[in-house]
Amino acid sequence: MLATALLGMLYPLLCGQPLTIMGATGPIASYILALRELGNAVDVKFLPLYAWSGIFLSIFLFLGSMFSLSNAIKKVTRFTEELFSVLISVIFILSALTYFFDLYFDEEVPSGEAQAALFVGLLTCFTALGIRNSRNGTFFNQWVRNRMADFAPVIAIGVGIGVAWALMGRYDDFELGFLEVSEDGITSTTLGTDVRPWVVDLGDIDGAGFGLAVVGGLFAFIVMYFDQNITVRLVNAREHKLKKGFGYDMDMMALCICTIILSLLGCPWMVSATVPSLNHCRSLCYFGNDGNAGNTAEDEAKAEAESKKALDSIRQLMDSNMMEEGGAGTGNRQLKRSNSHSDMVKQVHEQASTAIQMLSLPTGTGITGCLEQRVSHFMIHFLILLALIVAREALAGI
């Protein structure tokens, strides 16, 4: 958590797309576990193997940034993006289901405790889904519904924690699991600095382990390349109405700097996490008329000009159809005849799309814009750091 807080504050200051949230994702965690098993199979210590793999991974990320390898992500189709999102969702769902199944099949866990844990989990899940889908509801006004939907996961987690505490206070024969925090200071590692120091000993590895680290870094680069860039591409989706340009190469360079620091410290590698990044992006989006409260006379004049332009496009489109049917047209309203039927169809389609886009009005629940800034990403991880510093003793006592 300390690495997540500190590197999460560094990443938005260096990257090109600060709307993404850094974290240890499912694919990265699975790869680290596979690398550890491979190191145990060949009798190589894990931390030096992991550190050297991260160093070579950082080298590959640096080369990828310098030679703009992120341009290849343009070949990824929408189907691949959605398939990747499904993969991430399945990893989270399987993790949750595995936790509940372990509780029910563990003989040392009372049945009441397992049922209470399942109740809290389902309550948290359906509370988040209900609040998230409340944008189209009838309670409160649109602004309140949008703000509640933006913080749906936070509200749901707060409700779940409150119910869990209430159950623990009501029944003394069971207790629910909470985040385990050591009672030592924030500068201490999990096993203690005497057993596990902060900086990994890079010399504690042989030639076979060094060669394995090169291969491990290469495969880690492949996993991180797709995990990072597909997540950024999902955030940069057209429906989010982003205005700033993309910065895939800057993201990869920032990731290179963060990865080498994490590797030397023996902390989990982090990339742009899909689910938190999309939630963060949508929380900064304007829905309906959220961003139109302060319209000026200049904005209204611009909207009127765009409406007039849309009407002119529709009129030209109608004149084009009449020209095809009647064979004649006069004045500036005439359009240039297409050289082929396919060109004519393409031209009509482009004009119709432009007119529809300019005449489309917000329904009150659709995304109309996004607040693109770096402050929220920085502050999220800064609050995590403050929680570790201020509330560490309270968390350790739970």
mmCIF file of C-alpha atoms in Angstrom:
data_model
loop_
_atom_site.group_PDB
_atom_site.id
_atom_site.type_symbol
_atom_site.label_atom_id
_atom_site.label_comp_id
_atom_site.label_asym_id
_atom_site.label_seq_id
_atom_site.Cartn_x
_atom_site.Cartn_y
_atom_site.Cartn_z
ATOM 1 C CA MET A 1 0.000 0.000 0.000
ATOM 2 C CA LEU A 2 2.887 2.349 0.707
ATOM 3 C CA ALA A 3 4.303 1.724 -2.776
ATOM 4 C CA THR A 4 0.853 2.240 -4.291
ATOM 5 C CA ALA A 5 0.516 5.577 -2.495
ATOM 6 C CA LEU A 6 3.968 6.942 -3.326
ATOM 7 C CA LEU A 7 4.237 5.718 -6.927
ATOM 8 C CA GLY A 8 0.612 6.618 -7.513
ATOM 9 C CA MET A 9 1.514 10.209 -6.638
ATOM 10 C CA LEU A 10 4.552 10.163 -8.959
ATOM 11 C CA TYR A 11 2.851 8.639 -12.006
ATOM 12 C CA PRO A 12 0.265 11.401 -12.725
ATOM 13 C CA LEU A 13 3.039 13.998 -12.650
ATOM 14 C CA LEU A 14 4.911 12.235 -15.473
ATOM 15 C CA CYS A 15 2.344 10.420 -17.607
ATOM 16 C CA GLY A 16 0.338 11.596 -20.603
ATOM 17 C CA GLN A 17 -3.047 10.253 -19.434
ATOM 18 C CA PRO A 18 -3.504 11.021 -15.722
ATOM 19 C CA LEU A 19 -7.108 9.769 -15.634
ATOM 20 C CA THR A 20 -5.868 6.201 -15.181
ATOM 21 C CA ILE A 21 -5.327 4.899 -11.640
ATOM 22 C CA MET A 22 -2.200 2.906 -10.805
ATOM 23 C CA GLY A 23 -2.496 -0.447 -9.082
ATOM 24 C CA ALA A 24 -1.408 -4.089 -9.051
ATOM 25 C CA THR A 25 -3.818 -5.688 -11.516
ATOM 26 C CA GLY A 26 -4.914 -9.306 -11.789
ATOM 27 C CA PRO A 27 -2.755 -10.201 -14.837
ATOM 28 C CA ILE A 28 0.343 -8.652 -13.247
ATOM 29 C CA ALA A 29 -0.272 -10.418 -9.925
ATOM 30 C CA SER A 30 -0.786 -13.742 -11.713
ATOM 31 C CA TYR A 31 2.448 -13.265 -13.632
ATOM 32 C CA ILE A 32 4.403 -12.446 -10.452
ATOM 33 C CA LEU A 33 3.098 -15.650 -8.837
ATOM 34 C CA ALA A 34 4.098 -17.640 -11.934
ATOM 35 C CA LEU A 35 7.567 -16.051 -11.848
ATOM 36 C CA ARG A 36 7.927 -17.031 -8.207
ATOM 37 C CA GLU A 37 6.962 -20.641 -8.911
ATOM 38 C CA LEU A 38 9.417 -20.733 -11.803
ATOM 39 C CA GLY A 39 12.189 -19.404 -9.568
ATOM 40 C CA ASN A 40 11.439 -22.035 -6.926
ATOM 41 C CA ALA A 41 11.550 -24.747 -9.613
ATOM 42 C CA VAL A 42 15.077 -23.779 -10.663
ATOM 43 C CA ASP A 43 16.208 -22.994 -7.084
ATOM 44 C CA VAL A 44 16.629 -19.244 -7.558
ATOM 45 C CA LYS A 45 15.807 -16.751 -4.811
ATOM 46 C CA PHE A 46 12.660 -14.862 -5.667
ATOM 47 C CA LEU A 47 13.477 -11.274 -4.663
ATOM 48 C CA PRO A 48 16.754 -10.992 -6.668
ATOM 49 C CA LEU A 49 15.046 -12.729 -9.615
ATOM 50 C CA TYR A 50 12.101 -10.368 -9.327
ATOM 51 C CA ALA A 51 14.322 -7.271 -9.062
ATOM 52 C CA TRP A 52 16.424 -8.173 -12.113
ATOM 53 C CA SER A 53 13.297 -9.093 -14.086
ATOM 54 C CA GLY A 54 11.913 -5.657 -13.239
ATOM 55 C CA ILE A 55 15.140 -3.978 -14.345
ATOM 56 C CA PHE A 56 15.005 -5.704 -17.742
ATOM 57 C CA LEU A 57 11.290 -4.942 -17.887
ATOM 58 C CA SER A 58 12.108 -1.260 -17.383
ATOM 59 C CA ILE A 59 14.664 -1.442 -20.198
ATOM 60 C CA PHE A 60 12.046 -2.911 -22.546
ATOM 61 C CA LEU A 61 9.556 -0.224 -21.475
ATOM 62 C CA PHE A 62 12.161 2.458 -22.188
ATOM 63 C CA LEU A 63 12.834 1.059 -25.651
ATOM 64 C CA GLY A 64 9.103 0.755 -26.294
ATOM 65 C CA SER A 65 8.660 4.413 -25.389
ATOM 66 C CA MET A 66 11.583 5.585 -27.505
ATOM 67 C CA PHE A 67 10.460 3.680 -30.611
ATOM 68 C CA SER A 68 6.709 4.350 -30.127
ATOM 69 C CA LEU A 69 5.707 0.698 -29.923
ATOM 70 C CA SER A 70 2.420 1.860 -28.443
ATOM 71 C CA ASN A 71 1.298 2.786 -31.962
ATOM 72 C CA ALA A 72 0.629 -0.904 -32.513
ATOM 73 C CA ILE A 73 -2.263 -0.644 -30.052
ATOM 74 C CA LYS A 74 -4.211 1.084 -32.843
ATOM 75 C CA LYS A 75 -4.608 -2.338 -34.448
ATOM 76 C CA VAL A 76 -6.549 -3.552 -31.415
ATOM 77 C CA THR A 77 -10.252 -3.706 -32.183
ATOM 78 C CA ARG A 78 -13.170 -2.878 -29.900
ATOM 79 C CA PHE A 79 -13.829 -6.612 -29.548
ATOM 80 C CA THR A 80 -10.331 -7.113 -28.083
ATOM 81 C CA GLU A 81 -10.860 -4.226 -25.661
ATOM 82 C CA GLU A 82 -14.152 -5.642 -24.412
ATOM 83 C CA LEU A 83 -12.611 -9.117 -24.177
ATOM 84 C CA PHE A 84 -9.830 -7.704 -22.020
ATOM 85 C CA SER A 85 -12.400 -5.971 -19.781
ATOM 86 C CA VAL A 86 -14.239 -9.268 -19.406
ATOM 87 C CA LEU A 87 -10.957 -10.973 -18.440
ATOM 88 C CA ILE A 88 -10.302 -8.418 -15.687
ATOM 89 C CA SER A 89 -13.894 -8.729 -14.447
ATOM 90 C CA VAL A 90 -13.658 -12.524 -14.354
ATOM 91 C CA ILE A 91 -10.457 -12.326 -12.271
ATOM 92 C CA PHE A 92 -12.188 -10.118 -9.681
ATOM 93 C CA ILE A 93 -15.347 -12.244 -9.641
ATOM 94 C CA LEU A 94 -13.401 -15.500 -9.245
ATOM 95 C CA SER A 95 -11.370 -13.959 -6.418
ATOM 96 C CA ALA A 96 -14.554 -12.992 -4.564
ATOM 97 C CA LEU A 97 -16.242 -16.351 -5.157
ATOM 98 C CA THR A 98 -13.118 -18.216 -4.027
ATOM 99 C CA TYR A 99 -13.124 -16.241 -0.773
ATOM 100 C CA PHE A 100 -16.752 -17.135 0.001
ATOM 101 C CA PHE A 101 -16.337 -20.787 -0.994
ATOM 102 C CA ASP A 102 -13.298 -21.081 1.282
ATOM 103 C CA LEU A 103 -15.354 -19.706 4.169
ATOM 104 C CA TYR A 104 -18.167 -22.230 3.660
ATOM 105 C CA PHE A 105 -15.870 -25.236 3.229
ATOM 106 C CA ASP A 106 -13.504 -24.324 6.053
ATOM 107 C CA GLU A 107 -14.420 -26.427 9.083
ATOM 108 C CA GLU A 108 -12.851 -23.921 11.478
ATOM 109 C CA VAL A 109 -15.162 -21.113 10.292
ATOM 110 C CA PRO A 110 -18.644 -21.145 11.921
ATOM 111 C CA SER A 111 -21.592 -21.238 9.545
ATOM 112 C CA GLY A 112 -22.940 -17.995 10.995
ATOM 113 C CA GLU A 113 -19.700 -16.185 10.206
ATOM 114 C CA ALA A 114 -19.724 -17.471 6.610
ATOM 115 C CA GLN A 115 -23.352 -16.425 6.134
ATOM 116 C CA ALA A 116 -22.669 -12.980 7.594
ATOM 117 C CA ALA A 117 -19.679 -12.511 5.289
ATOM 118 C CA LEU A 118 -21.774 -13.531 2.280
ATOM 119 C CA PHE A 119 -24.531 -11.137 3.337
ATOM 120 C CA VAL A 120 -22.102 -8.232 3.676
ATOM 121 C CA GLY A 121 -20.550 -9.047 0.296
ATOM 122 C CA LEU A 122 -23.883 -9.230 -1.525
ATOM 123 C CA LEU A 123 -25.108 -6.082 0.224
ATOM 124 C CA THR A 124 -22.011 -4.168 -0.872
ATOM 125 C CA CYS A 125 -22.276 -5.422 -4.455
ATOM 126 C CA PHE A 126 -25.962 -4.660 -4.971
ATOM 127 C CA THR A 127 -25.699 -1.320 -3.166
ATOM 128 C CA ALA A 128 -22.984 -0.226 -5.581
ATOM 129 C CA LEU A 129 -24.977 -1.444 -8.592
ATOM 130 C CA GLY A 130 -28.168 0.234 -7.379
ATOM 131 C CA ILE A 131 -26.546 3.599 -6.737
ATOM 132 C CA ARG A 132 -24.543 3.396 -9.967
ATOM 133 C CA ASN A 133 -27.759 2.902 -11.979
ATOM 134 C CA SER A 134 -29.614 5.692 -10.171
ATOM 135 C CA ARG A 135 -28.845 8.325 -12.815
ATOM 136 C CA ASN A 136 -32.153 7.520 -14.514
ATOM 137 C CA GLY A 137 -34.077 7.380 -11.222
ATOM 138 C CA THR A 138 -36.763 9.709 -9.898
ATOM 139 C CA PHE A 139 -35.356 10.489 -6.445
ATOM 140 C CA PHE A 140 -33.625 13.855 -5.918
ATOM 141 C CA ASN A 141 -32.572 15.998 -8.851
ATOM 142 C CA GLN A 142 -30.177 15.087 -11.661
ATOM 143 C CA TRP A 143 -27.145 16.713 -10.018
ATOM 144 C CA VAL A 144 -27.554 14.746 -6.770
ATOM 145 C CA ARG A 145 -28.112 11.474 -8.641
ATOM 146 C CA ASN A 146 -24.988 12.046 -10.728
ATOM 147 C CA ARG A 147 -22.845 12.775 -7.662
ATOM 148 C CA MET A 148 -24.138 9.686 -5.846
ATOM 149 C CA ALA A 149 -23.480 7.529 -8.908
ATOM 150 C CA ASP A 150 -19.930 8.894 -9.141
ATOM 151 C CA PHE A 151 -19.163 7.693 -5.608
ATOM 152 C CA ALA A 152 -21.241 4.494 -5.746
ATOM 153 C CA PRO A 153 -18.331 2.118 -4.880
ATOM 154 C CA VAL A 154 -17.219 4.303 -1.956
ATOM 155 C CA ILE A 155 -20.758 4.546 -0.575
ATOM 156 C CA ALA A 156 -21.284 0.798 -0.970
ATOM 157 C CA ILE A 157 -18.016 -0.028 0.814
ATOM 158 C CA GLY A 158 -18.943 2.349 3.633
ATOM 159 C CA VAL A 159 -22.333 0.645 3.993
ATOM 160 C CA GLY A 160 -20.687 -2.784 3.997
ATOM 161 C CA ILE A 161 -18.173 -1.795 6.673
ATOM 162 C CA GLY A 162 -20.932 -0.294 8.816
ATOM 163 C CA VAL A 163 -23.060 -3.451 8.595
ATOM 164 C CA ALA A 164 -20.008 -5.616 9.347
ATOM 165 C CA TRP A 165 -19.229 -3.590 12.460
ATOM 166 C CA ALA A 166 -22.869 -3.791 13.539
ATOM 167 C CA LEU A 167 -22.865 -7.582 13.178
ATOM 168 C CA MET A 168 -19.606 -7.909 15.088
ATOM 169 C CA GLY A 169 -20.996 -5.753 17.887
ATOM 170 C CA ARG A 170 -24.247 -7.724 18.023
ATOM 171 C CA TYR A 171 -22.790 -11.240 17.950
ATOM 172 C CA ASP A 172 -19.667 -12.161 19.891
ATOM 173 C CA ASP A 173 -19.174 -15.672 18.504
ATOM 174 C CA PHE A 174 -17.682 -14.621 15.198
ATOM 175 C CA GLU A 175 -15.695 -11.841 13.569
ATOM 176 C CA LEU A 176 -15.171 -10.795 9.963
ATOM 177 C CA GLY A 177 -11.791 -10.402 8.310
ATOM 178 C CA PHE A 178 -10.328 -6.924 7.864
ATOM 179 C CA LEU A 179 -7.165 -5.591 6.276
ATOM 180 C CA GLU A 180 -4.132 -6.836 8.201
ATOM 181 C CA VAL A 181 -1.698 -4.067 9.114
ATOM 182 C CA SER A 182 1.473 -4.584 11.124
ATOM 183 C CA GLU A 183 1.814 -2.731 14.419
ATOM 184 C CA ASP A 184 5.316 -1.456 13.567
ATOM 185 C CA GLY A 185 6.016 1.929 12.001
ATOM 186 C CA ILE A 186 5.299 2.835 8.412
ATOM 187 C CA THR A 187 8.980 2.407 7.505
ATOM 188 C CA SER A 188 8.921 -1.260 8.539
ATOM 189 C CA THR A 189 8.381 -4.106 6.096
ATOM 190 C CA THR A 190 5.920 -6.943 6.684
ATOM 191 C CA LEU A 191 8.598 -9.334 8.018
ATOM 192 C CA GLY A 192 10.748 -6.586 9.517
ATOM 193 C CA THR A 193 13.745 -4.839 7.995
ATOM 194 C CA ASP A 194 16.111 -7.356 9.608
ATOM 195 C CA VAL A 195 14.549 -10.249 7.679
ATOM 196 C CA ARG A 196 13.365 -8.400 4.584
ATOM 197 C CA PRO A 197 15.149 -5.061 3.982
ATOM 198 C CA TRP A 198 13.628 -2.433 1.716
ATOM 199 C CA VAL A 199 16.327 -2.587 -0.983
ATOM 200 C CA VAL A 200 16.781 -5.974 -2.689
ATOM 201 C CA ASP A 201 20.285 -7.476 -2.811
ATOM 202 C CA LEU A 202 20.941 -7.626 -6.573
ATOM 203 C CA GLY A 203 24.110 -9.667 -6.125
ATOM 204 C CA ASP A 204 22.340 -12.635 -4.545
ATOM 205 C CA ILE A 205 21.708 -14.401 -7.882
ATOM 206 C CA ASP A 206 23.662 -16.767 -10.138
ATOM 207 C CA GLY A 207 24.086 -16.868 -13.917
ATOM 208 C CA ALA A 208 21.089 -19.133 -14.493
ATOM 209 C CA GLY A 209 18.877 -16.807 -12.492
ATOM 210 C CA PHE A 210 20.228 -13.812 -14.410
ATOM 211 C CA GLY A 211 19.321 -15.433 -17.734
ATOM 212 C CA LEU A 212 15.911 -16.336 -16.389
ATOM 213 C CA ALA A 213 15.427 -12.703 -15.366
ATOM 214 C CA VAL A 214 15.973 -11.570 -18.968
ATOM 215 C CA VAL A 215 13.241 -13.923 -20.195
ATOM 216 C CA GLY A 216 11.025 -12.995 -17.248
ATOM 217 C CA GLY A 217 11.409 -9.299 -18.031
ATOM 218 C CA LEU A 218 10.512 -9.860 -21.689
ATOM 219 C CA PHE A 219 7.321 -11.759 -20.925
ATOM 220 C CA ALA A 220 6.454 -9.239 -18.208
ATOM 221 C CA PHE A 221 6.804 -6.494 -20.823
ATOM 222 C CA ILE A 222 4.284 -8.272 -23.061
ATOM 223 C CA VAL A 223 1.785 -8.598 -20.207
ATOM 224 C CA MET A 224 2.307 -5.023 -19.027
ATOM 225 C CA TYR A 225 2.181 -3.631 -22.577
ATOM 226 C CA PHE A 226 -1.311 -4.951 -23.215
ATOM 227 C CA ASP A 227 -2.546 -4.361 -19.658
ATOM 228 C CA GLN A 228 -1.413 -0.728 -19.681
ATOM 229 C CA ASN A 229 -2.271 0.321 -23.217
ATOM 230 C CA ILE A 230 -5.660 -1.377 -23.455
ATOM 231 C CA THR A 231 -6.695 0.240 -20.171
ATOM 232 C CA VAL A 232 -5.566 3.657 -21.413
ATOM 233 C CA ARG A 233 -7.397 3.072 -24.677
ATOM 234 C CA LEU A 234 -10.588 2.222 -22.789
ATOM 235 C CA VAL A 235 -10.244 5.498 -20.872
ATOM 236 C CA ASN A 236 -9.592 7.349 -24.146
ATOM 237 C CA ALA A 237 -12.801 5.934 -25.638
ATOM 238 C CA ARG A 238 -14.859 8.279 -27.792
ATOM 239 C CA GLU A 239 -17.886 8.149 -25.494
ATOM 240 C CA HIS A 240 -15.902 9.852 -22.712
ATOM 241 C CA LYS A 241 -15.656 13.028 -24.879
ATOM 242 C CA LEU A 242 -11.990 13.724 -24.030
ATOM 243 C CA LYS A 243 -10.417 16.759 -25.691
ATOM 244 C CA LYS A 244 -6.712 16.418 -24.931
ATOM 245 C CA GLY A 245 -4.426 14.392 -27.162
ATOM 246 C CA PHE A 246 -3.152 10.925 -26.297
ATOM 247 C CA GLY A 247 0.231 10.252 -24.685
ATOM 248 C CA TYR A 248 0.856 6.501 -24.864
ATOM 249 C CA ASP A 249 4.639 6.899 -25.126
ATOM 250 C CA MET A 250 4.722 9.270 -22.141
ATOM 251 C CA ASP A 251 2.675 6.741 -20.176
ATOM 252 C CA MET A 252 5.167 4.005 -20.994
ATOM 253 C CA MET A 253 8.123 6.192 -19.993
ATOM 254 C CA ALA A 254 6.447 7.057 -16.675
ATOM 255 C CA LEU A 255 5.745 3.356 -16.191
ATOM 256 C CA CYS A 256 9.421 2.618 -16.848
ATOM 257 C CA ILE A 257 10.504 4.977 -14.046
ATOM 258 C CA CYS A 258 7.953 3.593 -11.592
ATOM 259 C CA THR A 259 8.761 -0.038 -12.448
ATOM 260 C CA ILE A 260 12.481 0.210 -11.799
ATOM 261 C CA ILE A 261 11.826 1.810 -8.388
ATOM 262 C CA LEU A 262 9.303 -0.893 -7.470
ATOM 263 C CA SER A 263 11.682 -3.635 -8.609
ATOM 264 C CA LEU A 264 14.585 -2.387 -6.508
ATOM 265 C CA LEU A 265 12.291 -2.180 -3.481
ATOM 266 C CA GLY A 266 10.742 -5.599 -4.128
ATOM 267 C CA CYS A 267 7.217 -4.163 -4.352
ATOM 268 C CA PRO A 268 4.572 -5.415 -6.814
ATOM 269 C CA TRP A 269 4.672 -3.910 -10.286
ATOM 270 C CA MET A 270 1.818 -1.543 -11.005
ATOM 271 C CA VAL A 271 0.067 -0.463 -14.180
ATOM 272 C CA SER A 272 -3.117 1.415 -14.997
ATOM 273 C CA ALA A 273 -5.839 -0.679 -13.358
ATOM 274 C CA THR A 274 -8.865 -1.076 -15.631
ATOM 275 C CA VAL A 275 -11.761 -0.936 -13.162
ATOM 276 C CA PRO A 276 -10.478 1.933 -10.946
ATOM 277 C CA SER A 277 -9.389 3.883 -14.041
ATOM 278 C CA LEU A 278 -12.798 3.652 -15.688
ATOM 279 C CA ASN A 279 -14.533 4.543 -12.419
ATOM 280 C CA HIS A 280 -12.209 7.518 -11.976
ATOM 281 C CA CYS A 281 -12.825 8.701 -15.536
ATOM 282 C CA ARG A 282 -16.596 8.386 -15.259
ATOM 283 C CA SER A 283 -16.580 10.215 -11.918
ATOM 284 C CA LEU A 284 -14.999 13.206 -13.699
ATOM 285 C CA CYS A 285 -17.429 13.123 -16.628
ATOM 286 C CA TYR A 286 -20.255 15.600 -17.081
ATOM 287 C CA PHE A 287 -23.658 13.974 -17.466
ATOM 288 C CA GLY A 288 -26.534 15.776 -19.133
ATOM 289 C CA ASN A 289 -26.420 19.478 -18.341
ATOM 290 C CA ASP A 290 -23.815 19.257 -15.556
ATOM 291 C CA GLY A 291 -21.268 21.260 -17.512
ATOM 292 C CA ASN A 292 -23.715 23.785 -18.973
ATOM 293 C CA ALA A 293 -24.683 25.701 -15.830
ATOM 294 C CA GLY A 294 -22.443 28.662 -16.622
ATOM 295 C CA ASN A 295 -23.174 29.214 -20.306
ATOM 296 C CA THR A 296 -22.324 32.726 -21.527
ATOM 297 C CA ALA A 297 -23.682 34.735 -24.438
ATOM 298 C CA GLU A 298 -20.699 33.580 -26.483
ATOM 299 C CA ASP A 299 -21.558 29.925 -25.783
ATOM 300 C CA GLU A 300 -25.167 30.502 -26.790
ATOM 301 C CA ALA A 301 -24.077 32.225 -30.012
ATOM 302 C CA LYS A 302 -21.786 29.307 -30.787
ATOM 303 C CA ALA A 303 -24.587 26.819 -30.183
ATOM 304 C CA GLU A 304 -26.876 28.850 -32.452
ATOM 305 C CA ALA A 305 -24.221 28.867 -35.197
ATOM 306 C CA GLU A 306 -23.782 25.107 -34.912
ATOM 307 C CA SER A 307 -27.542 24.600 -35.139
ATOM 308 C CA LYS A 308 -27.675 26.772 -38.270
ATOM 309 C CA LYS A 309 -24.799 24.787 -39.768
ATOM 310 C CA ALA A 310 -26.635 21.547 -39.025
ATOM 311 C CA LEU A 311 -29.792 22.841 -40.733
ATOM 312 C CA ASP A 312 -27.740 23.876 -43.776
ATOM 313 C CA SER A 313 -26.233 20.378 -43.943
ATOM 314 C CA ILE A 314 -29.684 18.829 -43.881
ATOM 315 C CA ARG A 315 -30.854 21.229 -46.602
ATOM 316 C CA GLN A 316 -27.850 20.351 -48.767
ATOM 317 C CA LEU A 317 -28.557 16.697 -48.191
ATOM 318 C CA MET A 318 -32.130 17.142 -49.406
ATOM 319 C CA ASP A 319 -30.925 19.109 -52.442
ATOM 320 C CA SER A 320 -28.520 16.300 -53.255
ATOM 321 C CA ASN A 321 -31.351 13.787 -53.248
ATOM 322 C CA MET A 322 -33.475 16.075 -55.442
ATOM 323 C CA MET A 323 -30.556 16.498 -57.846
ATOM 324 C CA GLU A 324 -30.235 12.744 -58.188
ATOM 325 C CA GLU A 325 -33.954 12.380 -58.818
ATOM 326 C CA GLY A 326 -34.620 15.480 -60.985
ATOM 327 C CA GLY A 327 -31.193 15.817 -62.562
ATOM 328 C CA ALA A 328 -30.833 19.543 -61.833
ATOM 329 C CA GLY A 329 -30.123 21.995 -59.063
ATOM 330 C CA THR A 330 -29.387 25.715 -58.893
ATOM 331 C CA GLY A 331 -27.406 28.172 -56.809
ATOM 332 C CA ASN A 332 -24.910 27.505 -54.060
ATOM 333 C CA ARG A 333 -27.119 24.760 -52.679
ATOM 334 C CA GLN A 334 -25.947 22.321 -55.328
ATOM 335 C CA LEU A 335 -23.448 19.703 -54.303
ATOM 336 C CA LYS A 336 -20.682 18.388 -56.471
ATOM 337 C CA ARG A 337 -21.804 15.283 -58.302
ATOM 338 C CA SER A 338 -20.089 12.140 -57.129
ATOM 339 C CA ASN A 339 -18.034 10.238 -59.626
ATOM 340 C CA SER A 340 -19.502 6.905 -58.563
ATOM 341 C CA HIS A 341 -22.376 5.489 -56.601
ATOM 342 C CA SER A 342 -20.112 4.541 -53.684
ATOM 343 C CA ASP A 343 -18.715 8.089 -53.465
ATOM 344 C CA MET A 344 -22.234 9.478 -53.413
ATOM 345 C CA VAL A 345 -23.277 7.118 -50.620
ATOM 346 C CA LYS A 346 -20.186 8.001 -48.606
ATOM 347 C CA GLN A 347 -20.803 11.735 -49.022
ATOM 348 C CA VAL A 348 -24.447 11.462 -47.986
ATOM 349 C CA HIS A 349 -23.467 9.352 -44.959
ATOM 350 C CA GLU A 350 -20.866 11.897 -43.810
ATOM 351 C CA GLN A 351 -23.296 14.807 -44.116
ATOM 352 C CA ALA A 352 -26.032 12.928 -42.271
ATOM 353 C CA SER A 353 -23.640 11.918 -39.483
ATOM 354 C CA THR A 354 -22.419 15.502 -39.074
ATOM 355 C CA ALA A 355 -25.947 16.878 -38.925
ATOM 356 C CA ILE A 356 -27.088 14.286 -36.426
ATOM 357 C CA GLN A 357 -24.052 14.894 -34.208
ATOM 358 C CA MET A 358 -24.566 18.669 -34.167
ATOM 359 C CA LEU A 359 -28.284 18.404 -33.489
ATOM 360 C CA SER A 360 -27.974 15.781 -30.792
ATOM 361 C CA LEU A 361 -28.895 17.164 -27.366
ATOM 362 C CA PRO A 362 -28.056 15.686 -23.951
ATOM 363 C CA THR A 363 -30.800 13.523 -22.496
ATOM 364 C CA GLY A 364 -29.795 14.249 -18.906
ATOM 365 C CA THR A 365 -27.902 10.991 -18.366
ATOM 366 C CA GLY A 366 -25.455 10.852 -21.290
ATOM 367 C CA ILE A 367 -21.806 11.924 -21.084
ATOM 368 C CA THR A 368 -21.336 15.431 -22.463
ATOM 369 C CA GLY A 369 -17.746 16.096 -21.414
ATOM 370 C CA CYS A 370 -14.967 15.212 -18.969
ATOM 371 C CA LEU A 371 -12.852 17.203 -16.524
ATOM 372 C CA GLU A 372 -9.320 16.236 -17.551
ATOM 373 C CA GLN A 373 -6.792 17.037 -14.805
ATOM 374 C CA ARG A 374 -4.041 15.442 -12.692
ATOM 375 C CA VAL A 375 -5.088 16.629 -9.237
ATOM 376 C CA SER A 376 -7.662 13.922 -8.460
ATOM 377 C CA HIS A 377 -5.256 11.073 -9.325
ATOM 378 C CA PHE A 378 -2.567 12.638 -7.143
ATOM 379 C CA MET A 379 -4.957 13.311 -4.250
ATOM 380 C CA ILE A 380 -6.389 9.762 -4.271
ATOM 381 C CA HIS A 381 -2.962 8.285 -3.559
ATOM 382 C CA PHE A 382 -2.052 11.143 -1.221
ATOM 383 C CA LEU A 383 -5.092 10.254 0.902
ATOM 384 C CA ILE A 384 -3.938 6.606 0.912
ATOM 385 C CA LEU A 385 -0.565 7.784 2.232
ATOM 386 C CA LEU A 386 -2.244 9.899 4.923
ATOM 387 C CA ALA A 387 -4.374 6.917 5.943
ATOM 388 C CA LEU A 388 -1.233 4.802 6.347
ATOM 389 C CA ILE A 389 0.463 7.481 8.435
ATOM 390 C CA VAL A 390 -2.451 8.637 10.597
ATOM 391 C CA ALA A 391 -4.737 5.602 10.828
ATOM 392 C CA ARG A 392 -2.095 2.849 10.821
ATOM 393 C CA GLU A 393 -2.288 2.177 14.571
ATOM 394 C CA ALA A 394 -6.092 2.187 14.492
ATOM 395 C CA LEU A 395 -6.124 -0.258 11.580
ATOM 396 C CA ALA A 396 -3.567 -2.500 13.263
ATOM 397 C CA GLY A 397 -5.785 -2.706 16.346
ATOM 398 C CA ILE A 398 -8.814 -4.061 14.482
#
